[in-house]
PDB file of C-alpha atoms in Angstrom:
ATOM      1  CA  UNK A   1      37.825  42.666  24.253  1.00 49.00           C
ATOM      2  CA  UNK A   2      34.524  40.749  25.291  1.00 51.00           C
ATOM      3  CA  UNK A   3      33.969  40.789  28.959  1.00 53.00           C
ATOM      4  CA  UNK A   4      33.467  38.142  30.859  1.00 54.00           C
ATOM      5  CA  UNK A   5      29.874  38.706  32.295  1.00 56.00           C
ATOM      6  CA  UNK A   6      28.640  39.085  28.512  1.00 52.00           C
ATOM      7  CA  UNK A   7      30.160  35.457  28.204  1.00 54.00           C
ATOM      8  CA  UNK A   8      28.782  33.934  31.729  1.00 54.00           C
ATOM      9  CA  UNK A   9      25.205  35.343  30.649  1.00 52.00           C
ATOM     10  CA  UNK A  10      24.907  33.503  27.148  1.00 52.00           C
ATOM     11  CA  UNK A  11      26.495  30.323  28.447  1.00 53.00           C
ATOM     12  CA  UNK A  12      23.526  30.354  31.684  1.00 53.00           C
ATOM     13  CA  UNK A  13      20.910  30.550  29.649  1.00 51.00           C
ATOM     14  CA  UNK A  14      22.291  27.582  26.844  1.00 51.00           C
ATOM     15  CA  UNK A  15      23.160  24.944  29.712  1.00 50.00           C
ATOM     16  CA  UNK A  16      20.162  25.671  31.889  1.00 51.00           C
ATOM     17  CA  UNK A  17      17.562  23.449  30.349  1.00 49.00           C
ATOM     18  CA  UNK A  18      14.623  21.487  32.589  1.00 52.00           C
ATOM     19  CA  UNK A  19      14.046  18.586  31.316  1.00 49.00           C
ATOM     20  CA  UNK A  20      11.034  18.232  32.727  1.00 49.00           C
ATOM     21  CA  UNK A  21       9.492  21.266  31.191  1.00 48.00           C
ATOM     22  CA  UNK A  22       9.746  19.833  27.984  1.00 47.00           C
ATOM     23  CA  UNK A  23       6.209  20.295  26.635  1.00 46.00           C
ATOM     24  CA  UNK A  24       5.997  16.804  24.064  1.00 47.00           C
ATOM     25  CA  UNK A  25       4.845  16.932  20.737  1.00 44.00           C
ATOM     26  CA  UNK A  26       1.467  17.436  19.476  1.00 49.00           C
ATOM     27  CA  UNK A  27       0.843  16.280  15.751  1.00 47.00           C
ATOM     28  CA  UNK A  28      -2.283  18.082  14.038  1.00 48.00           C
ATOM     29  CA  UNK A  29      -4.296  15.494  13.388  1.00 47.00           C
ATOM     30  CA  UNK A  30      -6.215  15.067   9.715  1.00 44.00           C
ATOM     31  CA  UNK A  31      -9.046  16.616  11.027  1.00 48.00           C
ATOM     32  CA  UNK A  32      -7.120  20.004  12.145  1.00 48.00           C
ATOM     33  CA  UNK A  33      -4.484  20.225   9.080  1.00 46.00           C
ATOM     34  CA  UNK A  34      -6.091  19.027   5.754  1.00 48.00           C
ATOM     35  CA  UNK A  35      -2.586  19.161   4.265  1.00 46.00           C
ATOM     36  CA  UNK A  36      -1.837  15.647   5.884  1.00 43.00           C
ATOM     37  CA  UNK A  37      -5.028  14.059   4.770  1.00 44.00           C
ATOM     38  CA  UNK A  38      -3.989  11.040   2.296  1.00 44.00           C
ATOM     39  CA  UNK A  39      -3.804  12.796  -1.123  1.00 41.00           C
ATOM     40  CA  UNK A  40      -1.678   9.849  -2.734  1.00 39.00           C
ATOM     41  CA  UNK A  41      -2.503   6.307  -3.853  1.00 42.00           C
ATOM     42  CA  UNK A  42       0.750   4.969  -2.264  1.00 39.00           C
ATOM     43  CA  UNK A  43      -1.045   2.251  -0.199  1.00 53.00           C
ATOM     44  CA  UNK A  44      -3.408   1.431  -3.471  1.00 66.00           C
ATOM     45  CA  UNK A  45      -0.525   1.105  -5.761  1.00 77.00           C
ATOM     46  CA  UNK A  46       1.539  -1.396  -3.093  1.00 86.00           C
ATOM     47  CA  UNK A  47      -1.351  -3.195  -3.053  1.00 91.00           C
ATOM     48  CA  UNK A  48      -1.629  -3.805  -6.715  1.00 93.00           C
ATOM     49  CA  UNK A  49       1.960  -4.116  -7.484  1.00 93.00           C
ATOM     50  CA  UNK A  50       1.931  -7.187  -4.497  1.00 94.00           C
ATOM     51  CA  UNK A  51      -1.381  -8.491  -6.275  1.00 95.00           C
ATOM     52  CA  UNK A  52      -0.035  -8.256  -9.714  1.00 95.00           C
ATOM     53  CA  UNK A  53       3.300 -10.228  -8.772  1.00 96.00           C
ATOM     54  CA  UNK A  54       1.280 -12.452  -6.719  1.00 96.00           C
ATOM     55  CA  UNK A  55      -0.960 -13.123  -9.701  1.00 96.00           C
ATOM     56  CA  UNK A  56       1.983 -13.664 -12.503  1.00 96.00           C
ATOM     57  CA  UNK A  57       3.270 -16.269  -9.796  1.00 96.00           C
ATOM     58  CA  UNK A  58      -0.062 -18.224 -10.042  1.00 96.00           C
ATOM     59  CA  UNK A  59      -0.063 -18.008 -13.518  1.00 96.00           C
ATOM     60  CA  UNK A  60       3.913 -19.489 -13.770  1.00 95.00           C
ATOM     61  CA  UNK A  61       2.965 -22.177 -11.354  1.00 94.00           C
ATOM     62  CA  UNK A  62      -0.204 -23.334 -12.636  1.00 91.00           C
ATOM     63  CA  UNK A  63      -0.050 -22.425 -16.934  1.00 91.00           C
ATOM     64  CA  UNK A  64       3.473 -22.219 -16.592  1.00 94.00           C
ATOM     65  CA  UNK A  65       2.997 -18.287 -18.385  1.00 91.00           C
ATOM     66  CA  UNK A  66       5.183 -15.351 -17.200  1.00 92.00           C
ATOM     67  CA  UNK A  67       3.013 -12.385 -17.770  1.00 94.00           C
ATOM     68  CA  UNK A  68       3.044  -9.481 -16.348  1.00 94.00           C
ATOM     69  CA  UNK A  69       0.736  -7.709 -18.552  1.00 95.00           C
ATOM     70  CA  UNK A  70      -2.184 -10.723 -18.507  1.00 96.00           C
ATOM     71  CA  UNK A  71      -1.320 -10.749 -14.749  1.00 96.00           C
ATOM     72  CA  UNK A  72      -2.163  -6.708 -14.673  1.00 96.00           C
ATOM     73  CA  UNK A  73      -5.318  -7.546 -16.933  1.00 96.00           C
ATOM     74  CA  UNK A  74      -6.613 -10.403 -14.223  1.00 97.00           C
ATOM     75  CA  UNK A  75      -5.925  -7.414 -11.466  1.00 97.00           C
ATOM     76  CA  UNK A  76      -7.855  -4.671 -13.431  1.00 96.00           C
ATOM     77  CA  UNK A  77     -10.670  -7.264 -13.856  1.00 96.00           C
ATOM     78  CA  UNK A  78     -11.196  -7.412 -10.014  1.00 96.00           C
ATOM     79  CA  UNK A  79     -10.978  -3.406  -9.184  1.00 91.00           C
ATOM     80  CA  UNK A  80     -15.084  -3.347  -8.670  1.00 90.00           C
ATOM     81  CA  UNK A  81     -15.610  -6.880  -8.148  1.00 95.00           C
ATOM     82  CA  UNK A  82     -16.542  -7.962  -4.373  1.00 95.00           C
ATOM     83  CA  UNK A  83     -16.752 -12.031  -4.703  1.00 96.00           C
ATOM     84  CA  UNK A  84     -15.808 -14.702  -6.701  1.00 95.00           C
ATOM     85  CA  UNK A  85     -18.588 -15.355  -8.652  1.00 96.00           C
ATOM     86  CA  UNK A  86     -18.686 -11.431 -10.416  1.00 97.00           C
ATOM     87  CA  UNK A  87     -14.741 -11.942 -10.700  1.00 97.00           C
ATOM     88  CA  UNK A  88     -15.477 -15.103 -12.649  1.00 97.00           C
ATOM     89  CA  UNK A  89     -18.000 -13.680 -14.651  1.00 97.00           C
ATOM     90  CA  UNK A  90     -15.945 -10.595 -15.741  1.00 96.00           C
ATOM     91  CA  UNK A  91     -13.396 -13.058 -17.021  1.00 96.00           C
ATOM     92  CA  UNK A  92     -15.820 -15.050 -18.800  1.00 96.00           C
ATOM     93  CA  UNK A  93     -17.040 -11.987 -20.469  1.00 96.00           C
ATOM     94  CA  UNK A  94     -13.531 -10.768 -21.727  1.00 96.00           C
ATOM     95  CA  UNK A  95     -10.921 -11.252 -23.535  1.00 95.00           C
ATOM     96  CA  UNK A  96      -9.587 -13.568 -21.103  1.00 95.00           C
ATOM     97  CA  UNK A  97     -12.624 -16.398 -21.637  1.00 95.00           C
ATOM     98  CA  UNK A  98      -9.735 -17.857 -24.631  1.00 94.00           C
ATOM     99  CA  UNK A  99      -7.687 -19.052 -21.563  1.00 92.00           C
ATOM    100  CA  UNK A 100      -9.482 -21.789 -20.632  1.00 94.00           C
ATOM    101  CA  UNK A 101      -8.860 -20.541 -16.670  1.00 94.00           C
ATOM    102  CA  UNK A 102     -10.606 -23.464 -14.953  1.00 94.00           C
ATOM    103  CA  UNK A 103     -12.882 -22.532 -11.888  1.00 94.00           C
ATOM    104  CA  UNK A 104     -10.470 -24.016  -9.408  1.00 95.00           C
ATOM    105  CA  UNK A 105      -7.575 -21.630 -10.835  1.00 96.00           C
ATOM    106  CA  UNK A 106     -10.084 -18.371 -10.441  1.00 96.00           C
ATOM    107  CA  UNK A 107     -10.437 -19.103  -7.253  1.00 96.00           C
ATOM    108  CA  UNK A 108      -7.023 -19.300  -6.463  1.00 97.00           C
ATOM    109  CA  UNK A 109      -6.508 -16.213  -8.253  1.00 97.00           C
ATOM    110  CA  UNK A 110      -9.765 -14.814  -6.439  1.00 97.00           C
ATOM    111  CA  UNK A 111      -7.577 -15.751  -2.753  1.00 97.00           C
ATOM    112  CA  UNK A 112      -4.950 -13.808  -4.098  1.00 96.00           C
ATOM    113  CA  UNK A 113      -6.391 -10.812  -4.766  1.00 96.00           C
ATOM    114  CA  UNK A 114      -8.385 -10.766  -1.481  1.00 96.00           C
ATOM    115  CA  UNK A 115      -5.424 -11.512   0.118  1.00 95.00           C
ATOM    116  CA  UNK A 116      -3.546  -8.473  -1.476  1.00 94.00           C
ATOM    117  CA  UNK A 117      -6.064  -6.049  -0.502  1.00 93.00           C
ATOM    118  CA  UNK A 118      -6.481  -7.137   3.133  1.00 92.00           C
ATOM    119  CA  UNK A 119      -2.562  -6.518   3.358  1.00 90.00           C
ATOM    120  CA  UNK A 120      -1.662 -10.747   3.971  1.00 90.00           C
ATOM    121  CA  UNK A 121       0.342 -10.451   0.997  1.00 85.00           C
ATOM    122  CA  UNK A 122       4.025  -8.712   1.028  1.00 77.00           C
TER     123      UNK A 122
END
């Protein structure tokens, strides 16, 4: 048989609860916890997956080519470029130079890819 005090003493100390003591939250931030510094590429590969589709889409409207893997090709092209004119260049010395891209299409392609990597492009 339990008695009744042992009862009323656990039951007072579960409902009594300030609210107002409630000390909030405190993440670690990177600096303090290394652990939750960015170790994946998750942002890097949503970029290039939005660039990539982005990039097949220009190719389907303007050559009327579906291509996911030239479209992954034109992406990898532009990794280390940081303007128009060394993106144009690296496609001019590659593989890609049989296309025929005219200067007005690199640059739309060029839009695109800056557009991917500032994040304008979902």
């Amino acid at each position: 048989m339990e008695s009744s005090q042992g009862n009323s003493f656990i039951f007072t100390y579960i409902s009594k609860h300030d609210i107002n003591a409630h000390v909030p939250l405190r993440l670690p931030s990177s600096k303090e916890n290394p652990h939750l510094l960015k170790t994946s590429n998750f942002d890097n590969d949503d970029t290039q997956t939005v660039g990539i589709e982005n990039i097949n889409n220009l190719l389907e409207s303007f050559m009327g080519i579906n291509d996911a893997e030239l479209a992954t090709e034109i992406w990898e092209l532009s990794t280390a470029k940081t303007n128009s004119m060394d993106f144009a260049e690296a496609i001019d010395n590659s593989e890609l130079e049989e296309f025929g891209f005219t200067d007005d299409f690199i640059i739309e392609l060029w839009g695109v890819i800056t557009d991917a990597r500032a994040g304008r492009l979902k």
